[in-house]
Tab-separated table of C-alpha atoms and ligand atoms in Angstrom:
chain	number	residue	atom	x	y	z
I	1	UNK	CA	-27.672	-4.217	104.513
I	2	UNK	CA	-26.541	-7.543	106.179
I	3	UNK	CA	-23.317	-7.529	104.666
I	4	UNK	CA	-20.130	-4.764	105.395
I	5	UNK	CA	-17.149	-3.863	104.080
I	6	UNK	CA	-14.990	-1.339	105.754
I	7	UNK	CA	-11.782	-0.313	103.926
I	8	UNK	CA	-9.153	0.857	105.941
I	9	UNK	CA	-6.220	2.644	103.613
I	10	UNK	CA	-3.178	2.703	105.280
I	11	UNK	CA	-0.528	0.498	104.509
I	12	UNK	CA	3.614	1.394	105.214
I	13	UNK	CA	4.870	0.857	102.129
I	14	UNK	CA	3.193	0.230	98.500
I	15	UNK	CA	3.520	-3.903	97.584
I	16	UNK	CA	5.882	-4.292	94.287
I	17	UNK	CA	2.290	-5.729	92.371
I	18	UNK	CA	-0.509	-3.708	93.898
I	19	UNK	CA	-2.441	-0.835	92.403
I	20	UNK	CA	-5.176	-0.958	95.434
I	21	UNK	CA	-6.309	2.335	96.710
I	22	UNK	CA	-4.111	3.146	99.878
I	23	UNK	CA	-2.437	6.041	101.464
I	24	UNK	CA	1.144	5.362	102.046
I	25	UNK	CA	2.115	6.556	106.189
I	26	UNK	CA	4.257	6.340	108.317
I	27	UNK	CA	2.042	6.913	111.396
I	28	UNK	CA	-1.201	6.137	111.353
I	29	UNK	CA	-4.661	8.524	112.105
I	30	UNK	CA	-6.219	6.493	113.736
I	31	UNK	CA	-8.809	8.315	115.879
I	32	UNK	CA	-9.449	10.405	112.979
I	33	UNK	CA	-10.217	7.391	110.843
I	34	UNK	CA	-12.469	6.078	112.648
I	35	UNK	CA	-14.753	9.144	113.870
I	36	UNK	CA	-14.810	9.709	109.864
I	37	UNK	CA	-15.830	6.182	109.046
I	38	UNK	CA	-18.464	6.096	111.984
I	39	UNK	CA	-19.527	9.607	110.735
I	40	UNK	CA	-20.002	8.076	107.237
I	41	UNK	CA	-22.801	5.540	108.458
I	42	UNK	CA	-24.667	8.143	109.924
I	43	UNK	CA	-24.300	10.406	107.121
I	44	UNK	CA	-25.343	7.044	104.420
I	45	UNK	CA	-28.135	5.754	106.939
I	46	UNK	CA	-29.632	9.125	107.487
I	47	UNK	CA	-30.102	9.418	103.602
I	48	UNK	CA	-31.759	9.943	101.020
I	49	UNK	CA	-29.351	7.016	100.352
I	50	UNK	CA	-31.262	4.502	98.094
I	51	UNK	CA	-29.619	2.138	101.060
I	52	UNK	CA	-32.747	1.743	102.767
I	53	UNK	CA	-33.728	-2.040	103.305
I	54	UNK	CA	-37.847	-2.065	102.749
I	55	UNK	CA	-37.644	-4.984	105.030
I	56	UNK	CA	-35.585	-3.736	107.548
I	57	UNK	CA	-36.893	-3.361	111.204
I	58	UNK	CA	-37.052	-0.210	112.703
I	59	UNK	CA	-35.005	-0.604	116.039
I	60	UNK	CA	-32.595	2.286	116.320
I	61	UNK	CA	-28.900	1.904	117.004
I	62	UNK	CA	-28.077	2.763	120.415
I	63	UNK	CA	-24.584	3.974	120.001
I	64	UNK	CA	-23.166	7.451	120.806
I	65	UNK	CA	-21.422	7.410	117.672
I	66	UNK	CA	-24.529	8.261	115.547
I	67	UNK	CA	-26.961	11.157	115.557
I	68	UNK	CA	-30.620	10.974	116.766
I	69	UNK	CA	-31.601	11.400	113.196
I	70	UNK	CA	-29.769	8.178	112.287
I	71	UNK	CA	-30.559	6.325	115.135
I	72	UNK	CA	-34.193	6.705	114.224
I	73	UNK	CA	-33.878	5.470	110.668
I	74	UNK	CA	-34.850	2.368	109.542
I	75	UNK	CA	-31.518	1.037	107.599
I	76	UNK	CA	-30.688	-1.267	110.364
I	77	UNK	CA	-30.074	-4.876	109.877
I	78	UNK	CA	-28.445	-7.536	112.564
I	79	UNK	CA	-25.025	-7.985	110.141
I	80	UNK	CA	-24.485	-11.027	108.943
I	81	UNK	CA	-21.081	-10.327	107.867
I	82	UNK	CA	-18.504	-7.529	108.552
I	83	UNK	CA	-15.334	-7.242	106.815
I	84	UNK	CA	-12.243	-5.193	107.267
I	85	UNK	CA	-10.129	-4.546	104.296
I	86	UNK	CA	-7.821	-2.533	102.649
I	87	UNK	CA	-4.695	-1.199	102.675
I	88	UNK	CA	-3.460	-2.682	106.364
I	89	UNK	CA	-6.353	-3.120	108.444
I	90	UNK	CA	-3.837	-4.555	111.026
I	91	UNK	CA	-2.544	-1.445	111.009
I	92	UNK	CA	-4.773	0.363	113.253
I	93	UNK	CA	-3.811	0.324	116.872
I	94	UNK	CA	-6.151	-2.413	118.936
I	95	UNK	CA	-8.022	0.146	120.673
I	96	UNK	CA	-8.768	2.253	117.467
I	97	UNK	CA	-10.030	-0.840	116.096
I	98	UNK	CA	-12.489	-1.786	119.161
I	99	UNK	CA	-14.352	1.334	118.842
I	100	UNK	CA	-14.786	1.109	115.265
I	101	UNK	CA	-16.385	-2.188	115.756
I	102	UNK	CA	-17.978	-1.052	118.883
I	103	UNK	CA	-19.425	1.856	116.367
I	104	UNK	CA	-20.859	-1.008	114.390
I	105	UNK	CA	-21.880	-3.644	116.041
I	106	UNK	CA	-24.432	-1.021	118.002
I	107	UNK	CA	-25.392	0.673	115.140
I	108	UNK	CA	-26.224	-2.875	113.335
I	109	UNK	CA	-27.369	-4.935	116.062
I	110	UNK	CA	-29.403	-4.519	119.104
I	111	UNK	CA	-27.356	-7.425	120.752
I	112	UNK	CA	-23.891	-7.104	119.967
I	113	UNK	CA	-22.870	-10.671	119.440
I	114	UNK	CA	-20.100	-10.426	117.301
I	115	UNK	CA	-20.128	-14.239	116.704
I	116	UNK	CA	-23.178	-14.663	115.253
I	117	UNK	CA	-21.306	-12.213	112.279
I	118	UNK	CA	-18.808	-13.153	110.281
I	119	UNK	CA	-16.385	-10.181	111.176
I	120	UNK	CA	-12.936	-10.713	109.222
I	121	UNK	CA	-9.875	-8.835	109.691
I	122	UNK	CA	-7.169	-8.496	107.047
I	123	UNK	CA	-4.112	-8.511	108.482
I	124	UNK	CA	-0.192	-8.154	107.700
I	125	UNK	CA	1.988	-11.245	109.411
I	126	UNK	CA	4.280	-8.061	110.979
I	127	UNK	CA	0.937	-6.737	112.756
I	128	UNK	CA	0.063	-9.891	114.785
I	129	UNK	CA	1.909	-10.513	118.338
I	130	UNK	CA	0.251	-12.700	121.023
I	131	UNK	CA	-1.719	-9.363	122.512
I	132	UNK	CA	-2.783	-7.381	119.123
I	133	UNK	CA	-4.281	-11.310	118.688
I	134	UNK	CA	-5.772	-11.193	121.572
I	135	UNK	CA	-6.883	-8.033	121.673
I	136	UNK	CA	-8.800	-8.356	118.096
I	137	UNK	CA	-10.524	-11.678	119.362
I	138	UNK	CA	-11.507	-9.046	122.574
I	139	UNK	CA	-12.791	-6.643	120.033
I	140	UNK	CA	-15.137	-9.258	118.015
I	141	UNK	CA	-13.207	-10.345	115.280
I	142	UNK	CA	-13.313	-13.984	114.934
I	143	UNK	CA	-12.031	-14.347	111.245
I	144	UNK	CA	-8.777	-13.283	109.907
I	145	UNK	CA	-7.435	-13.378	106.556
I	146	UNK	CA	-3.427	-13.239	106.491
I	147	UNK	CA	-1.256	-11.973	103.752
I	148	UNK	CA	1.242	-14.671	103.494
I	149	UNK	CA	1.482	-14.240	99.988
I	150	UNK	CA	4.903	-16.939	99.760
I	151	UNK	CA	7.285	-18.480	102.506
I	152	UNK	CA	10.291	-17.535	100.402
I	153	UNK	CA	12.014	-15.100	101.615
I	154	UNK	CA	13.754	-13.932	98.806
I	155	UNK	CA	10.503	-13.452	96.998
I	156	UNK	CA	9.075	-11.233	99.973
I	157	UNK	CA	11.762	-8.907	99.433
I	158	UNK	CA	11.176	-9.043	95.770
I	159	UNK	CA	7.399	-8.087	96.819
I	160	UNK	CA	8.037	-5.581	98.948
I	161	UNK	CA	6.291	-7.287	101.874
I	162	UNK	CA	7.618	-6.174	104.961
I	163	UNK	CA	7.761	-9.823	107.003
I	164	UNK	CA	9.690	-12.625	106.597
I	165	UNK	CA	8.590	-16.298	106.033
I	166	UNK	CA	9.362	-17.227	109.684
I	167	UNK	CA	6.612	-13.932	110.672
I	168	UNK	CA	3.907	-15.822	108.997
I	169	UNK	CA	4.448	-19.116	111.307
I	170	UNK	CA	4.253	-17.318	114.249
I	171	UNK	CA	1.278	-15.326	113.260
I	172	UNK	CA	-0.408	-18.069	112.743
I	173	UNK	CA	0.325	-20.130	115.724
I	174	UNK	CA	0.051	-16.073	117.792
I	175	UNK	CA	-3.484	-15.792	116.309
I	176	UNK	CA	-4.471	-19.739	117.434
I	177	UNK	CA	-3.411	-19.288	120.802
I	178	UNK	CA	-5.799	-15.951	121.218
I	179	UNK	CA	-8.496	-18.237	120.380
I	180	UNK	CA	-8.853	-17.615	116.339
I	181	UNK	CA	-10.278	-20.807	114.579
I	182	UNK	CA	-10.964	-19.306	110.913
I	183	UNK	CA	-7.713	-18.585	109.878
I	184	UNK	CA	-7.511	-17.491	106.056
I	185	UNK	CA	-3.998	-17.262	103.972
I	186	UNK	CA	-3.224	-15.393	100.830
I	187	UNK	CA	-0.632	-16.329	98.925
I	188	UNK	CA	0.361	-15.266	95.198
I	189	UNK	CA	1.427	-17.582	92.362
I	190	UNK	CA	2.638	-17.417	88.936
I	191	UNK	CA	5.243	-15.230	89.609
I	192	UNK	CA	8.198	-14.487	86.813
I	193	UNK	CA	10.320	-17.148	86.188
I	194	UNK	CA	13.499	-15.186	87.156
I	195	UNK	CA	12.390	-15.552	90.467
I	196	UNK	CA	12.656	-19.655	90.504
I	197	UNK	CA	9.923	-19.507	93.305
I	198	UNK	CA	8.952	-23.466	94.187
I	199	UNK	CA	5.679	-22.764	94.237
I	200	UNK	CA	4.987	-26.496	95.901
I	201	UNK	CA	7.251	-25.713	98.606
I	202	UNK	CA	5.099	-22.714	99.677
I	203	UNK	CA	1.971	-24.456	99.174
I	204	UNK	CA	3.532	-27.374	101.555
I	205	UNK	CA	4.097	-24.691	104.131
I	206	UNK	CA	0.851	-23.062	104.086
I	207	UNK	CA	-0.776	-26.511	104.218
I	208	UNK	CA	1.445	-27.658	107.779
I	209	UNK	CA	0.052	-24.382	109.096
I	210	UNK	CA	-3.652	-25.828	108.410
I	211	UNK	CA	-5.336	-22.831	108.135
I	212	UNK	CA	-9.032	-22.991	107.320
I	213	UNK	CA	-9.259	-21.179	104.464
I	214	UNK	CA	-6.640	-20.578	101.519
I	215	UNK	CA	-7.063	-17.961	98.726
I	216	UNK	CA	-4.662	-17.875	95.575
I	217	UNK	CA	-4.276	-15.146	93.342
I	218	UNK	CA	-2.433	-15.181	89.667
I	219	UNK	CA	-0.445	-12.130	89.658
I	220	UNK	CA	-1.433	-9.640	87.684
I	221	UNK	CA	0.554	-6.689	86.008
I	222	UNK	CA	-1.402	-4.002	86.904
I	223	UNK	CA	-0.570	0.215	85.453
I	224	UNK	CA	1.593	2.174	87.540
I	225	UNK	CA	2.920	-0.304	89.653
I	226	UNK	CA	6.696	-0.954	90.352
I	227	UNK	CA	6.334	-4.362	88.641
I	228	UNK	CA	4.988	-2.559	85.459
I	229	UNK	CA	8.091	-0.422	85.596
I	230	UNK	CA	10.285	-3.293	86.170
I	231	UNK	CA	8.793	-5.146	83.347
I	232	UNK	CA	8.609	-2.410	80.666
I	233	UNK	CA	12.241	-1.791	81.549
I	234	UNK	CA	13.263	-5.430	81.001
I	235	UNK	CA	14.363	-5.989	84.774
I	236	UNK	CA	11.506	-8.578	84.769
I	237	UNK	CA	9.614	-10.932	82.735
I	238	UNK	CA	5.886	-10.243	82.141
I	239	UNK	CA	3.161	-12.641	83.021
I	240	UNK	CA	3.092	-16.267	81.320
I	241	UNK	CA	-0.052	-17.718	80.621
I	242	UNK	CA	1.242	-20.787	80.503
I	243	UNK	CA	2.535	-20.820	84.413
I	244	UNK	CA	-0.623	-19.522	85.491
I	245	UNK	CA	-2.314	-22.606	84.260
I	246	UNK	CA	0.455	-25.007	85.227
I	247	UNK	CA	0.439	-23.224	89.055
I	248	UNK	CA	-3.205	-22.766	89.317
I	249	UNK	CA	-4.201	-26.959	88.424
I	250	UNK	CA	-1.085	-27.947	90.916
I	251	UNK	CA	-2.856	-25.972	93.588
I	252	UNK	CA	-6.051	-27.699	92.788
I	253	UNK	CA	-4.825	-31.434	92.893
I	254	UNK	CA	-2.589	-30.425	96.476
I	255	UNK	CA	-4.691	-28.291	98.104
I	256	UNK	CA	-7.609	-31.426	97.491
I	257	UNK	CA	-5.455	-34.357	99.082
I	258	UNK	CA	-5.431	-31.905	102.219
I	259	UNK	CA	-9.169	-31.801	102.546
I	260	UNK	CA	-9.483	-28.468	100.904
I	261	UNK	CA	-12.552	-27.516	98.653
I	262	UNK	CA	-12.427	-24.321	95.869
I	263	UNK	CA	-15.531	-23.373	96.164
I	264	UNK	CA	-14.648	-20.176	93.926
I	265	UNK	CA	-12.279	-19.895	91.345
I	266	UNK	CA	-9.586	-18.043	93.405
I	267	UNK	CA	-10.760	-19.431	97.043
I	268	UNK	CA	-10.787	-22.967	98.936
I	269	UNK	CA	-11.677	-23.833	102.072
I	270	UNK	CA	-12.361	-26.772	105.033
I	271	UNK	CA	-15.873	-27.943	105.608
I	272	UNK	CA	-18.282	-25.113	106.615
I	273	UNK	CA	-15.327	-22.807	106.276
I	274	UNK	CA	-16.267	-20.546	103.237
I	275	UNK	CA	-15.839	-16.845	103.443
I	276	UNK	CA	-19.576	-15.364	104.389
I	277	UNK	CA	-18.670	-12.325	103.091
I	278	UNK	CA	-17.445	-13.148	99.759
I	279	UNK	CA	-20.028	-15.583	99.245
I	280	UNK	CA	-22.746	-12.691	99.399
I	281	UNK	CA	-21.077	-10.729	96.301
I	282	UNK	CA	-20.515	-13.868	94.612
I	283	UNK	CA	-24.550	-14.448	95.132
I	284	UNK	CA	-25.632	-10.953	94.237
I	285	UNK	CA	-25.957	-9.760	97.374
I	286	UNK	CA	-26.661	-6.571	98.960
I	287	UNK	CA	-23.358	-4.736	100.758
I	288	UNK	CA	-22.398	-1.247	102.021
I	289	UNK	CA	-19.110	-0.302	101.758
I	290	UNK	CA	-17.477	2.426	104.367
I	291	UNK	CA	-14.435	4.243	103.227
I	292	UNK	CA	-12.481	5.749	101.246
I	293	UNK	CA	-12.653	3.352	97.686
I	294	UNK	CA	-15.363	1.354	99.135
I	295	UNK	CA	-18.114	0.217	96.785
I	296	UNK	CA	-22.002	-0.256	98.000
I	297	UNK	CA	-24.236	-2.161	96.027
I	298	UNK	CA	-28.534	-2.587	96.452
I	299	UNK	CA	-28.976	-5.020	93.794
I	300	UNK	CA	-29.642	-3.008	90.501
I	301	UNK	CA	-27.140	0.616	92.077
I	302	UNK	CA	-23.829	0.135	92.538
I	303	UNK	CA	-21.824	3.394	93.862
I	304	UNK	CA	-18.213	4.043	95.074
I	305	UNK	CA	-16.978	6.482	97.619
I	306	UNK	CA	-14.001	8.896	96.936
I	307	UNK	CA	-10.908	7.180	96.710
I	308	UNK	CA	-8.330	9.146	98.031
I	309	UNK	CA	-7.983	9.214	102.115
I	310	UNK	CA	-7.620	12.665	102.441
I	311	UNK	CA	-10.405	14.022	99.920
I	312	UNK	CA	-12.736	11.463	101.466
I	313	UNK	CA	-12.054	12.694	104.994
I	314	UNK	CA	-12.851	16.194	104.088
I	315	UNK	CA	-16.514	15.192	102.428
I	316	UNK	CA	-17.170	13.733	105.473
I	317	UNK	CA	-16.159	15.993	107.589
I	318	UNK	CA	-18.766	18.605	105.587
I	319	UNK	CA	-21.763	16.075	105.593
I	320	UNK	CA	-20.982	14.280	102.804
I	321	UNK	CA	-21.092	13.555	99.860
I	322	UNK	CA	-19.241	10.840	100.033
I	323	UNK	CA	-19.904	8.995	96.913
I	324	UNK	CA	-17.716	9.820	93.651
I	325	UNK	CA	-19.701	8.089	91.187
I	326	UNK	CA	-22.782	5.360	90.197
I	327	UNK	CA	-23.782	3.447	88.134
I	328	UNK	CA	-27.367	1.926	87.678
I	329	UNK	CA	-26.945	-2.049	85.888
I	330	UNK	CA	-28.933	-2.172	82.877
I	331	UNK	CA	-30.715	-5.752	82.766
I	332	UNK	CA	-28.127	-6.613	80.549
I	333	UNK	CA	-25.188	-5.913	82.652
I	334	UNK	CA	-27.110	-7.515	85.438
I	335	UNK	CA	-27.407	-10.981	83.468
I	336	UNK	CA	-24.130	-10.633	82.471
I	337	UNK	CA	-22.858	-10.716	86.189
I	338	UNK	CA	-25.217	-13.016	87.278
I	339	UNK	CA	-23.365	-15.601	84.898
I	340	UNK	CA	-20.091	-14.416	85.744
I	341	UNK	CA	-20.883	-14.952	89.302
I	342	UNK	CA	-23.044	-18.571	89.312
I	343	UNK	CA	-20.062	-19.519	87.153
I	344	UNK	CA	-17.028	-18.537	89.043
I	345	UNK	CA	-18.581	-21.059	92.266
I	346	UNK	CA	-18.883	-24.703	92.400
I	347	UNK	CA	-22.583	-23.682	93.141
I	348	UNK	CA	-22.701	-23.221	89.072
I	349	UNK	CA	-25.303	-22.142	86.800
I	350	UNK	CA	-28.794	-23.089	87.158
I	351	UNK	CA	-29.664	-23.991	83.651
I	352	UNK	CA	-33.109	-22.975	84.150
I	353	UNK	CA	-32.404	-19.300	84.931
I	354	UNK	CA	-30.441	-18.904	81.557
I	355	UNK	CA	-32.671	-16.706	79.202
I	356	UNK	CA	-30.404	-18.823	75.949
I	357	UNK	CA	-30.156	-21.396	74.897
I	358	UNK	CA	-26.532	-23.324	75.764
I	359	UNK	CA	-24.026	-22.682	72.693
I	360	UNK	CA	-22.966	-25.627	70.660
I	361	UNK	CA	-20.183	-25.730	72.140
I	362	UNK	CA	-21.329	-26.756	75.233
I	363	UNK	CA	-20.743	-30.395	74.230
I	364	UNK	CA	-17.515	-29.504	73.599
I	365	UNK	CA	-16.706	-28.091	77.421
I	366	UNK	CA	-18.273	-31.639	78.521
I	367	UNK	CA	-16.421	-34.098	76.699
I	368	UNK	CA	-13.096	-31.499	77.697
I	369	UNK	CA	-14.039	-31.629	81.608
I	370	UNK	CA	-13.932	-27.945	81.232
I	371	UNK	CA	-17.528	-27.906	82.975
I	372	UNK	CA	-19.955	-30.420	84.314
I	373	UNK	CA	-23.998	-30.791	84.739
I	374	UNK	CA	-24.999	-31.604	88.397
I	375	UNK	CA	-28.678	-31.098	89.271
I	376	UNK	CA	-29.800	-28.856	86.479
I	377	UNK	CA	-26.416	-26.571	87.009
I	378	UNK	CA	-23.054	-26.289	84.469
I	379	UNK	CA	-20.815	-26.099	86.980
I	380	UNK	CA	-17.097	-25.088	86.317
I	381	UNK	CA	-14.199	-27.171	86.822
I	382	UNK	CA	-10.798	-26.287	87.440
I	383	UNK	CA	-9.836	-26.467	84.179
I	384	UNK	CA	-12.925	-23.992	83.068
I	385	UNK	CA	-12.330	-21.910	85.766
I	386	UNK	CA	-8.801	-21.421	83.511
I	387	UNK	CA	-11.304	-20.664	80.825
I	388	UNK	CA	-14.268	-18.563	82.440
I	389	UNK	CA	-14.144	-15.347	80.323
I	390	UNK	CA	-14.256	-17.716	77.024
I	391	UNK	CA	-17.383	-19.314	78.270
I	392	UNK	CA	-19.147	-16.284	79.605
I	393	UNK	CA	-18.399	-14.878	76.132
I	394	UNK	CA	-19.781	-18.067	74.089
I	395	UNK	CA	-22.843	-17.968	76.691
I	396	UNK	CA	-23.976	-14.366	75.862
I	397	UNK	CA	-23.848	-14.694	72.402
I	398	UNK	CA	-26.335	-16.383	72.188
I	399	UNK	CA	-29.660	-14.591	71.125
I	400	UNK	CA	-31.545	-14.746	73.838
I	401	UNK	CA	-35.180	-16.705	74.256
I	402	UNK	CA	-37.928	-14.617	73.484
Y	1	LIG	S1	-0.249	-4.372	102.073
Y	1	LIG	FE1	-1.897	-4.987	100.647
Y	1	LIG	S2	-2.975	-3.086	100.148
Y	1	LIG	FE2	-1.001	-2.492	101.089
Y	1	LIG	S3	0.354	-2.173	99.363
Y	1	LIG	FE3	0.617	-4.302	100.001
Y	1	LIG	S4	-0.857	-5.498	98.758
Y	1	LIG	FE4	-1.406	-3.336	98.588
């Protein structure tokens, strides 16, 4: 397991559009959190976990954190990346947050150099000042993906965010100073119409903060959210297609002329500036999750923990556990997302790994610019990217070769 993801739940208040797993507080347990999370690893690399890398070198973690049976097993891996999501990762005070990674780094690598890791942070523009910056870069992070999500203020309220468009400025420039280079920013488009959101403007001030990394989301109207109920009461307008398109190939054309590259369908970036992390799901491979909601995945198992904070903690705290529920990909299912995946990068699909011939339509796509062949790949283009569940679709129905 090169690859991490840690999700931390906690977030103050729930976002007008989000359905994530997250447990609303006011203060946060922090010390508990972590001694459960670090007490997960040892229960998962301990096993019988399935998590077991055959290649892995036996070196034993030298961390108090982690029992003598775990620190004898042979799950661990120098990380390659470590991620911290959630919820409000931010949210955890900046010494709770050092001995989680402290927890990790030791138990993952005999020389804790943080730097050769990816280690990203998500955090809220409220949580960074000049010393929780400074204090994260102490700690080992050295990536940090921000949840601008717009510079309107009007719209933040409308979103429930918590910080203001002016918060997101100084985060930036807070989290520069404290030596951060990888800077990431969310933002959100296609939002109702109601909300006359200039969705150029907010680009324009994302770009002038040059961050190195952008990702853009279409919202989505997701069940028992307060934008459902908003919308199926008529005190807002449900999603439009049509501005999602319009939004999403504006990004692409602006973000370009600034020397940006989307190098996923939802995510571009500066020269050598991609997201480690997300690159490994979107190349199939392996991660362990940690916490509550986190997913795990070996290649052919994918499993999920328990999702709620609170009934998580307590598995833990009896040994585990800690997974809710599995599921083993048929080869199908595991074609099926292998598509979905080459597709969704500009690394594309290799043409000689498909097991089917390419539909008739494939022309089609070509002549449309909705895809491209470069070196023996079909590679999407923005335009395709707009399309990707229609092409995954004509793809697999084809029979396939033999
Ligand atoms: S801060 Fe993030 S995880 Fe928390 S409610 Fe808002 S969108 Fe969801």
């Amino acid at each position: 397991m090169r690859h991490v993801y840690v999700h931390v739940p906690f977030c103050r208040r729930r976002c007008s559009y989000c359905d994530f797993s997250i447990a609303v507080r006011k203060r946060i347990p922090s010390e508990e959190y972590v001694d459960t999370v670090l007490k997960e690893l040892d229960i998962v690399s301990r096993g019988p976990s399935g998590w077991v890398h055959p290649g892995a070198t036996p070196r034993g973690p030298r961390t108090p954190a982690l029992s003598a049976a775990a620190q004898d097993s042979d799950f661990w891996e120098p990380l390659e990346s470590l991620y911290l999501g959630g919820g409000t990762p931010s949210l955890l005070p900046p010494d709770a947050l050092a001995t989680l990674l402290t927890g990790l780094f030791d138990a993952f690598s005999s020389t804790p150099a943080p730097d050769a890791a990816e280690v990203t942070l998500e955090a809220n523009p409220e949580d960074v000042t000049p010393e929780t910056a400074a204090a994260w870069r102490r700690a080992g992070i050295n990536r940090v993906s921000l949840g601008a999500q717009s510079f309107d203020d009007r719209v933040l309220a409308w979103m429930h965010r918590p910080h203001d468009a002016a918060r997101i400025g100084s985060a930036v420039r807070a989290l520069r100073d404290a030596g951060f280079d990888n800077v990431s920013l969310d933002l959100i488009f296609a939002l109702p119409s109601e909300l006359a959101r200039d969705w150029g403007h907010d680009l324009d001030q994302a770009l002038g903060l040059v961050p190195s990394h952008l990702s853009l989301y279409g919202l989505t109207v997701e069940e028992r959210t307060p934008l459902a109920r908003w919308i199926s009461r008529g005190a807002a307008s449900g999603p439009s297609d049509e501005r999602y398109a319009d939004e999403y190939l504006f990004a692409h054309e602006r973000v370009a002329r600034h020397g940006y590259h989307f190098y996923e369908v939802s995510n571009a970036a500066r020269e050598g500036r991609r997201s480690r992390h997300n690159s490994a799901y979107w190349s199939g491979r392996a991660y362990l999750g940690l916490g509550p909601a986190a997913h795990s995945y070996d290649g052919r198992r994918r499993c999920w923990n328990i999702a709620a904070w609170d009934a998580y903690r307590r598995a833990v705290a009896a040994g585990g556990p800690v997974v809710e529920s599995e599921e083993v990909l048929t080869e199908e299912q595991r074609e099926l997302e292998r598509l979905y995946l080459s597709l969704r990068t500009d690394a594309g699909l290799p043409l000689a790994e498909l097991s089917r011939p390419l539909p008739t339509s494939t022309d089609l796509w070509l002549q449309r610019g909705w895809v491209e062949l470069r070196d023996q790949r079909l590679v999407c283009t923005a335009e395709g990217w707009l399309r990707l569940d229609t092409l995954v679709n004509a793809l697999t129905e084809q029979p396939a070769i033999g």
